Short mmCIF file of C-alpha atoms (C1' of nucleotides) in Angstrom, two decimals:
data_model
loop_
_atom_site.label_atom_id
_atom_site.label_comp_id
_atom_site.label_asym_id
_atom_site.label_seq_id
_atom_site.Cartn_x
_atom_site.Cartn_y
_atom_site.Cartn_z
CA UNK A 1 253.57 99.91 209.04
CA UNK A 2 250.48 98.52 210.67
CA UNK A 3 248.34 95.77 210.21
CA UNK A 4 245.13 95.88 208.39
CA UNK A 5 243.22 94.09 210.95
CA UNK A 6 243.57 96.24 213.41
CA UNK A 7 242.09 98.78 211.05
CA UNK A 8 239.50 96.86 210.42
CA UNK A 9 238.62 96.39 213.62
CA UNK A 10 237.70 99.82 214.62
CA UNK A 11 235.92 100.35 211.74
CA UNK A 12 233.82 97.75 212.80
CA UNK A 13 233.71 98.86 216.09
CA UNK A 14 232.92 101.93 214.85
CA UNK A 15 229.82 101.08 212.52
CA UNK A 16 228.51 99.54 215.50
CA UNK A 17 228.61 102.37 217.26
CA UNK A 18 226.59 103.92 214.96
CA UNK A 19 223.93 101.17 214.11
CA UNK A 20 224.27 99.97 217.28
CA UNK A 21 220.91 100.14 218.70
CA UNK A 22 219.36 101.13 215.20
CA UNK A 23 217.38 103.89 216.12
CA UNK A 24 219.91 106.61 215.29
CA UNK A 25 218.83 107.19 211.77
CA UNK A 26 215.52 107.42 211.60
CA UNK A 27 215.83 110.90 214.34
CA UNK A 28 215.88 113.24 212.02
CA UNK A 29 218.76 113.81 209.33
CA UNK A 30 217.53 117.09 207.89
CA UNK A 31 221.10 117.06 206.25
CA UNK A 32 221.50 116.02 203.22
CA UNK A 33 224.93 114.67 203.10
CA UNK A 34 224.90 112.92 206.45
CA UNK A 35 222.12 110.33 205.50
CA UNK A 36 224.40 107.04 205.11
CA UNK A 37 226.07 106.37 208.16
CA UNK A 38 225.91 109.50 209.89
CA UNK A 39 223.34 110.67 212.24
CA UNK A 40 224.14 114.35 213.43
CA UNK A 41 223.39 114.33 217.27
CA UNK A 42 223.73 117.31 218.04
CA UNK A 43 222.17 120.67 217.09
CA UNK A 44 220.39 119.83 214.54
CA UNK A 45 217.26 117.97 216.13
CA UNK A 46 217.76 120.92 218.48
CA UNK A 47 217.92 123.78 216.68
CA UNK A 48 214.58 122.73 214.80
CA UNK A 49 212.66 121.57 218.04
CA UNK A 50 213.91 123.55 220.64
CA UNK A 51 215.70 126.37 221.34
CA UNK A 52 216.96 127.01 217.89
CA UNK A 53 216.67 131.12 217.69
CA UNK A 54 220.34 131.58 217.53
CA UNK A 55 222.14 128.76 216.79
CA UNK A 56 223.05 128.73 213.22
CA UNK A 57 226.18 130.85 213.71
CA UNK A 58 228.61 131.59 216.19
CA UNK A 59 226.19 133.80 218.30
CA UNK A 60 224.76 130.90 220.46
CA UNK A 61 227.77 131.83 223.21
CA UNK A 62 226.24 135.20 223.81
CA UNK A 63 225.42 136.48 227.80
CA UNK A 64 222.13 134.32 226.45
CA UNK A 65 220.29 137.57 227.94
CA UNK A 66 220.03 138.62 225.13
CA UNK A 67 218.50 136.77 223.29
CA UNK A 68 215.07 136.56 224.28
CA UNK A 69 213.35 135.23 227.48
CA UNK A 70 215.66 132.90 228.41
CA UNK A 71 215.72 132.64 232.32
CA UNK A 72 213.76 129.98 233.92
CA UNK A 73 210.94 130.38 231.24
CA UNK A 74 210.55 128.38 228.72
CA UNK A 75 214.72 126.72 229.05
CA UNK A 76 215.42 124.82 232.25
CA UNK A 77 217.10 127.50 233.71
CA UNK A 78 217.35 128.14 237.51
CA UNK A 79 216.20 124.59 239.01
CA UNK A 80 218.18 125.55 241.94
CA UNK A 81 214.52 126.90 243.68
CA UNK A 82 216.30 128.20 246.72
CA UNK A 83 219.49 129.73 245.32
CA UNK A 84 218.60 133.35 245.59
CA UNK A 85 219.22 134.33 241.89
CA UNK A 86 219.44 138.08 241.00
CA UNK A 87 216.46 137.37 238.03
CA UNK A 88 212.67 136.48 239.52
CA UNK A 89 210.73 133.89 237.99
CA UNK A 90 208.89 134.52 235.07
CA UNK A 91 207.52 131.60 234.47
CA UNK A 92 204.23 132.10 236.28
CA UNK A 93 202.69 134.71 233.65
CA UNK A 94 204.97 134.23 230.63
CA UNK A 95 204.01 131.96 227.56
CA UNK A 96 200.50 130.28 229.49
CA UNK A 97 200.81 127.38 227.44
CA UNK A 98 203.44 124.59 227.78
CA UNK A 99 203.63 125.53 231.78
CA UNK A 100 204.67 122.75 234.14
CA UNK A 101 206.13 123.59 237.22
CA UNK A 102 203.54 125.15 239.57
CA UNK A 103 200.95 122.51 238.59
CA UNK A 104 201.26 119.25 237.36
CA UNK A 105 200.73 117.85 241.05
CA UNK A 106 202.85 120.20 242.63
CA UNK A 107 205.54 117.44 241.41
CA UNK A 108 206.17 117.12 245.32
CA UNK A 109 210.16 117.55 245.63
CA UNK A 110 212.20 114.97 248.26
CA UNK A 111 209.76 112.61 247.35
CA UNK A 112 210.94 109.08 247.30
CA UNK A 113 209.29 108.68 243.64
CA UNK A 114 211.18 111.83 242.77
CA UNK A 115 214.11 111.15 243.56
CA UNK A 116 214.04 107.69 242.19
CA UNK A 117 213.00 108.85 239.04
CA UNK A 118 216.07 111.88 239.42
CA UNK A 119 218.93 108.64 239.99
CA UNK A 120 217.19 106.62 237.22
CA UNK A 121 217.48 109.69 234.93
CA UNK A 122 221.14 110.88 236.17
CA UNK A 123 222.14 106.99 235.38
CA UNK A 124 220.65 107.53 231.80
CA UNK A 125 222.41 110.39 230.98
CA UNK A 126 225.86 108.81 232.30
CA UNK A 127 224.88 106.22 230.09
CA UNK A 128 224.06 108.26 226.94
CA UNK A 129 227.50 110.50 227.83
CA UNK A 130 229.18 107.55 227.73
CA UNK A 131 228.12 106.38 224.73
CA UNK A 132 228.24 109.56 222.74
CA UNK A 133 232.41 109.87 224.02
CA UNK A 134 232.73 106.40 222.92
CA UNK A 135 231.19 107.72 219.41
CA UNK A 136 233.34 110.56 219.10
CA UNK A 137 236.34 108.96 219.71
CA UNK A 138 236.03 106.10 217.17
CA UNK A 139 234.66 109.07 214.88
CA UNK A 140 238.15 110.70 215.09
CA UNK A 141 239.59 107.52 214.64
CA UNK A 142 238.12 106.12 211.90
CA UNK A 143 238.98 109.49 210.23
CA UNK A 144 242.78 109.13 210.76
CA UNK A 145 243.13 105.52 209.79
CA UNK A 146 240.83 106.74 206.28
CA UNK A 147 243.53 109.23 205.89
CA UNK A 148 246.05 106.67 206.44
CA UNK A 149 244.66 104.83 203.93
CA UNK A 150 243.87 107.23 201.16
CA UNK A 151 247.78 107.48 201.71
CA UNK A 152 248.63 104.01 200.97
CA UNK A 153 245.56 104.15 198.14
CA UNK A 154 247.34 107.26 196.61
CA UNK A 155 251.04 105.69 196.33
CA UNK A 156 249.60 102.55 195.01
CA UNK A 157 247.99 104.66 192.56
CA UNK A 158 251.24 106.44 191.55
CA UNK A 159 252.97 102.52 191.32
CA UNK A 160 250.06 101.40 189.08
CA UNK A 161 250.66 104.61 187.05
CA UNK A 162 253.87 104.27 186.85
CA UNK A 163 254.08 100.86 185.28
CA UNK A 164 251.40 101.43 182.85
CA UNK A 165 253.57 104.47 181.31
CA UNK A 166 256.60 101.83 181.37
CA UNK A 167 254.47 99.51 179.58
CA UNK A 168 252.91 102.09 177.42
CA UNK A 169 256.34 102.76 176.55
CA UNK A 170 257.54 99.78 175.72
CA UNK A 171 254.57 98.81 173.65
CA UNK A 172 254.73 101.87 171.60
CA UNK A 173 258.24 100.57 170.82
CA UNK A 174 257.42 97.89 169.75
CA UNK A 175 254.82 99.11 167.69
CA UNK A 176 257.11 100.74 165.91
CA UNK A 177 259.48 97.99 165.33
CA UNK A 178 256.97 95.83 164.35
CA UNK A 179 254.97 97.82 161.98
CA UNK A 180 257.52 99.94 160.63
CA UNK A 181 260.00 97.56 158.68
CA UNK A 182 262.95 99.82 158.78
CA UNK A 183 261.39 102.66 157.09
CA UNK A 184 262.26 106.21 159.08
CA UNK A 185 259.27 105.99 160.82
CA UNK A 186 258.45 108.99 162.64
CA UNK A 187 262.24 111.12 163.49
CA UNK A 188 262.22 112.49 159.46
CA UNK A 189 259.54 115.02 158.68
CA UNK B 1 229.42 113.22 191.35
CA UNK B 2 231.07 115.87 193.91
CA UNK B 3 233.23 118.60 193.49
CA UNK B 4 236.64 118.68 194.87
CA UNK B 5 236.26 122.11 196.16
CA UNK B 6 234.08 121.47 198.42
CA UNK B 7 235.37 118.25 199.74
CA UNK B 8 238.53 120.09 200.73
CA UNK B 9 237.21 123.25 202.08
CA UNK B 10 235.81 120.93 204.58
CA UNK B 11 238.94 119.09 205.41
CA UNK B 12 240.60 122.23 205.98
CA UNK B 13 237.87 123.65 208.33
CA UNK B 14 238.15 120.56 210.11
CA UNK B 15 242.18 120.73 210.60
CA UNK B 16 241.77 124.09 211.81
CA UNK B 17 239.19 123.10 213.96
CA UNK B 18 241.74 121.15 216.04
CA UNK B 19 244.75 123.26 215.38
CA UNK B 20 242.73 126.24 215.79
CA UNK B 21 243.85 127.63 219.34
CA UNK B 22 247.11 125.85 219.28
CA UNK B 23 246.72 124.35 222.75
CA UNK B 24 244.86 121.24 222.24
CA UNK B 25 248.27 119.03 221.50
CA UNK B 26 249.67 119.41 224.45
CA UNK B 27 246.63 118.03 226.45
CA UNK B 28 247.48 114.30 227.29
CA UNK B 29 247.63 112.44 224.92
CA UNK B 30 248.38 109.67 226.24
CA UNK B 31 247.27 106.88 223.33
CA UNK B 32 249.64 106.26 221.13
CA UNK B 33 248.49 106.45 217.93
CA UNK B 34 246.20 109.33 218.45
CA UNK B 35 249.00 111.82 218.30
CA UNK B 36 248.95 113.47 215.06
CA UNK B 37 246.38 115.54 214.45
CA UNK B 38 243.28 114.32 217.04
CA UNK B 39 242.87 115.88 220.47
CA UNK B 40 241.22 112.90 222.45
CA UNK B 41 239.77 115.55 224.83
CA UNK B 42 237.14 113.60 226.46
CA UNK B 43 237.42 111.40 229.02
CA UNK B 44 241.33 111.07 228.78
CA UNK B 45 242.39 113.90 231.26
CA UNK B 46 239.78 113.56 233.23
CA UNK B 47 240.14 109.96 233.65
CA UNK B 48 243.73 110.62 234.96
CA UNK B 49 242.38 113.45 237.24
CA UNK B 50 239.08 113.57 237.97
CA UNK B 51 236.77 110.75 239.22
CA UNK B 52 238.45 107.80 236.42
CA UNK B 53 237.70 105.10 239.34
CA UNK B 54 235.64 102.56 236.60
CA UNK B 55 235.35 104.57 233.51
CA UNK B 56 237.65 101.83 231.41
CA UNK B 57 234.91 100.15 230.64
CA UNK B 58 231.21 100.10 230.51
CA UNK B 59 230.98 100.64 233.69
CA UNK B 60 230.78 104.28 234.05
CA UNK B 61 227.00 105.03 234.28
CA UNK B 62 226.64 102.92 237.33
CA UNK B 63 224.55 104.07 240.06
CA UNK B 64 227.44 106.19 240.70
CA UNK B 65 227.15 105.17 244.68
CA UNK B 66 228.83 102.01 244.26
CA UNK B 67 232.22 102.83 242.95
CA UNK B 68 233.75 104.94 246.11
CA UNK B 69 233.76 108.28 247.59
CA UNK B 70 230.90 110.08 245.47
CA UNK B 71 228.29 112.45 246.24
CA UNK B 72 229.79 115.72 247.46
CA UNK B 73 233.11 114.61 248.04
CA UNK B 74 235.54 114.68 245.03
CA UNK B 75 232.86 115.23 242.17
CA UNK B 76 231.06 118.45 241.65
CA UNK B 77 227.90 116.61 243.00
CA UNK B 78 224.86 117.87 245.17
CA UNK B 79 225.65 121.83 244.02
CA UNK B 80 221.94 122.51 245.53
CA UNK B 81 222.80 123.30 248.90
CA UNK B 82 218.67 123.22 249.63
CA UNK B 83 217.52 120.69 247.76
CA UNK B 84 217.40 117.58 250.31
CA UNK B 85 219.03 115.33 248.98
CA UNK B 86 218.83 111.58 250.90
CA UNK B 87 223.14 111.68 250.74
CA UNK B 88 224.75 113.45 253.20
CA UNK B 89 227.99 116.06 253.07
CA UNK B 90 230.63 114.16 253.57
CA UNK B 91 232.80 117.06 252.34
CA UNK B 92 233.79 118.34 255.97
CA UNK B 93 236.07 115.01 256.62
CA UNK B 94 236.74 113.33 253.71
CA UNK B 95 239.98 113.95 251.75
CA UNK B 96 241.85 116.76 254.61
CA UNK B 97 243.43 118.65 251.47
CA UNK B 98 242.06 120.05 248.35
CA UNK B 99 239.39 120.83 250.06
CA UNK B 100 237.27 124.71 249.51
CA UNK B 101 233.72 124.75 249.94
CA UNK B 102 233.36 124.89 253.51
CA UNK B 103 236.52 127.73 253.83
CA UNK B 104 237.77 129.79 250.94
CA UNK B 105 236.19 133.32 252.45
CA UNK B 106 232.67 131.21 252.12
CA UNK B 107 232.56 132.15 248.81
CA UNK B 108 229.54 134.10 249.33
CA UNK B 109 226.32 133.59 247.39
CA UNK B 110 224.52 135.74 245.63
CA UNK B 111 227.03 138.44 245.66
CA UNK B 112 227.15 140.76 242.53
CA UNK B 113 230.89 139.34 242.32
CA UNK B 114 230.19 135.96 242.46
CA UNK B 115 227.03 136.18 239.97
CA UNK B 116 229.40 138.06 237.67
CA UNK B 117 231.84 135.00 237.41
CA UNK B 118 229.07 132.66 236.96
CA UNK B 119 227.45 134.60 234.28
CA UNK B 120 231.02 134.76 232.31
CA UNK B 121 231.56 131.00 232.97
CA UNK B 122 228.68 129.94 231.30
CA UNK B 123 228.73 132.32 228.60
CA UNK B 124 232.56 130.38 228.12
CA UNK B 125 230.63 126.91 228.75
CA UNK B 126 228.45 127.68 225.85
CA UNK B 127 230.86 128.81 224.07
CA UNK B 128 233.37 125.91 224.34
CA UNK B 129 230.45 123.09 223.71
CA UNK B 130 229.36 125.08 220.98
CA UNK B 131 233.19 124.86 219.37
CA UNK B 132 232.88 120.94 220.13
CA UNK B 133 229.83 120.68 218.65
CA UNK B 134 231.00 121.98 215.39
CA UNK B 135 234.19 120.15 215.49
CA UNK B 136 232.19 116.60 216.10
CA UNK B 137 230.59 117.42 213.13
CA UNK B 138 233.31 118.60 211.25
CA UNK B 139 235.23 115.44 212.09
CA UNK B 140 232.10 113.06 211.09
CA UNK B 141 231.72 114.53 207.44
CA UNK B 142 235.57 114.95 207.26
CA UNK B 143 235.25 110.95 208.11
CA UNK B 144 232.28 110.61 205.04
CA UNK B 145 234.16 112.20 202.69
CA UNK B 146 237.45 110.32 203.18
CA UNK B 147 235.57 106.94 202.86
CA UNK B 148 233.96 109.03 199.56
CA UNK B 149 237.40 109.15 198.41
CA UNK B 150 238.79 106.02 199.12
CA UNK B 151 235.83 104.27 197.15
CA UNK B 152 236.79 106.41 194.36
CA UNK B 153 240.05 106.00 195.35
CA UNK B 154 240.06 102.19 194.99
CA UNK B 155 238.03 102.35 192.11
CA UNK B 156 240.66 104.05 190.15
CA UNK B 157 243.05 101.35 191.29
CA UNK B 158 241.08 98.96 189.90
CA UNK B 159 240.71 100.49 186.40
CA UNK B 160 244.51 100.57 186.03
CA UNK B 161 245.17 96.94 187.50
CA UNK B 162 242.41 96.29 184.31
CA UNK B 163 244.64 98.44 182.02
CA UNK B 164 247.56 96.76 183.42
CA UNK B 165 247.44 93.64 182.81
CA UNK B 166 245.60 94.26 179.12
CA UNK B 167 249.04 95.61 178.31
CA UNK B 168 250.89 92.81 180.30
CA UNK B 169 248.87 90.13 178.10
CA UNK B 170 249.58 92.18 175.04
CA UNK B 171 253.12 92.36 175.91
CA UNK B 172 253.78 88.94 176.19
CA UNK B 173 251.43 87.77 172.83
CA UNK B 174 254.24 90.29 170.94
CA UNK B 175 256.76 88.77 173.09
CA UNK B 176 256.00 85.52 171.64
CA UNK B 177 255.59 86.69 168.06
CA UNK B 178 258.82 88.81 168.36
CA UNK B 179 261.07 86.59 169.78
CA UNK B 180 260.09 83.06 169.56
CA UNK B 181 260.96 81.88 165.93
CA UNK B 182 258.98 79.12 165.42
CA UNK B 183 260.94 77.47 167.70
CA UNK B 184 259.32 75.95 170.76
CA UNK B 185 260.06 78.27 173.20
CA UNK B 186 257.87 78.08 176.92
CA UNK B 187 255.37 75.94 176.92
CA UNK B 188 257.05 72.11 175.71
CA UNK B 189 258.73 71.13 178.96
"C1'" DA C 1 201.44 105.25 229.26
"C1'" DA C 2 205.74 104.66 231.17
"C1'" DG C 3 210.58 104.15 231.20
"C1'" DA C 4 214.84 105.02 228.66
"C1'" DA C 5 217.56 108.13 225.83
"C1'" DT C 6 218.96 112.65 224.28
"C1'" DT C 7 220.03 117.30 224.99
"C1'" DG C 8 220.53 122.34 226.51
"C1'" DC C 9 221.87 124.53 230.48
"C1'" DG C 10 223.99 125.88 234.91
"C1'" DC C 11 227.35 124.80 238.54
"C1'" DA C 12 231.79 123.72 240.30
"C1'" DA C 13 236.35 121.90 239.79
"C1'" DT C 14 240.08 122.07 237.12
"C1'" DA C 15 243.18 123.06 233.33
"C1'" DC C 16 245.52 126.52 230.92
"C1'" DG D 1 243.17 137.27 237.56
"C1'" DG D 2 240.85 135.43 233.62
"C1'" DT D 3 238.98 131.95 229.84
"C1'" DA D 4 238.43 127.03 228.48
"C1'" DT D 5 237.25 122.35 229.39
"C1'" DT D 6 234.61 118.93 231.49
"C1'" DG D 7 231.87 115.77 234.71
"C1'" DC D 8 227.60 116.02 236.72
"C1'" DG D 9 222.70 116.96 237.94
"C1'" DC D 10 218.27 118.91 236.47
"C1'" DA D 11 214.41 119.49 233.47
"C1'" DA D 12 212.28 119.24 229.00
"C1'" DT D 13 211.74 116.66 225.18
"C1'" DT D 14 211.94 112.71 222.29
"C1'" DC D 15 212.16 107.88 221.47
"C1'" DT D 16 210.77 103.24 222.26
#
DNA sequence: AAGAATTGCGCAATAC
DNA sequence: GGTATTGCGCAATTCT
């Protein structure tokens, strides 16, 4: 039905993917099946770094309010300065440490170094989308064309099968012509 | 080294995962062998609708100014009305129809209304990444454990090809004592 | 130390 | 009307 190179092919294509730049396994793999060829992108170098307080079911969807102090503290919430958001800005008194954005230089917004650095970033994260799309899809590919071929490795198991119990058969025929010289064998008694 | 159980508990998370809210078929779909069971929802529909000027290749994380009409226009770009950004609006004149920003009851900012619907939108944006989070993952150890199987798979293939042809060359030494008299039967001439 | 890559999040457009 | 999906930009973090 289809030709095994083309199978082959996006295999390959999608090994690549994965080894590709060969800095996708050593990130952190705290699973412990996903440590051959696998590298878990998402959520898991998250949940242990980051955010990570309610992530390990399906509550990370909640209004996010209620979690704990989520807006424009320590997440990058509200960067849009002048957007008139119902919630103030915390982030002047809450959590001292790890505080960035009224110092550090007063990081000096329409700045030509800023927004250099902002098109150099949004051009890396195309990039990275990009890739991680391109990942995904010859994931869910490479899973259908396994399944294809556990198929086609399942029949030719039930061929192989098959033919042994022919030959099985046969043999145990013979067996009993050939050892059993016209006695009644194994019908009487 | 594995048990089954588990192996297919996880395959069957991972088909419902896709066939889960029953409206994922019916997307595009517009490759041709993806049409089974796999959703393709990235980058096909909005290729057809969206922006999908140069994403065919590896061309999509461009600058993003050089393919055509960008910032502001047809994208979702420069959403920070006050942020100064060097590219101007060329919303007003560009593309007559499907145009809303500047009209549409000027949608009104910081309106309890509006915040309301942007609150409930992201709780559904976390939401829906959080569903394709788990079904990337799902698919990638759905992918491991196929290529688990098919090892196994063709292992067991090659134990009875072994098995096979011992009985094959036993066969044919009894075919040669059974029916070959003495006589020189295959191998003169 | 500096640039690239990754990632959560919010916004807006769009699909459903 | 509403939720769901998705590209995109921002900021924080991590990687190189």
């Amino acid at each position: 039905m289809m030709s095994d190179s083309r199978v082959s092919s996006v295999i390959q294509e999608w090994a690549s993917s994965y080894s590709g730049q060969a800095h996708t396994l050593n990130h952190n793999t705290p699973s412990s099946q996903l440590a051959q060829m696998d590298m878990v992108p998402y959520s898991q170098s998250q949940g242990l770094v980051r955010g990570g307080s309610d992530d390990m079911m399906g509550l990370s969807y909640l209004p996010y309010s209620t979690s704990c102090l989520n807006n424009s503290s320590a997440g990058s919430t509200n960067h849009h300065q002048s957007h008139a958001n119902t919630q103030q800005d915390f982030s002047s008194f809450l959590l001292p440490s790890l505080r960035t954005p009224v110092n550090k230089r007063s990081i000096s917004k329409d700045s030509a170094e800023y927004r250099l650095r902002r098109e150099r970033n949004n051009v890396a994260v195309r990039k990275s989308r990009d890739k991680a799309r391109r990942r995904i899809m010859l994931t869910q590919q490479r899973a259908m064309q396994l399944q294809e071929e556990n198929q086609k490795l399942l029949m030719r198991i039930g061929q192989l099968t098959q033919e042994l119990d022919s030959l099985k058969h046969i043999l145990s025929q013979r067996h009993i012509q050939g050892s059993d010289d016209g006695a009644a064998g194994t019908s009487s008694i």
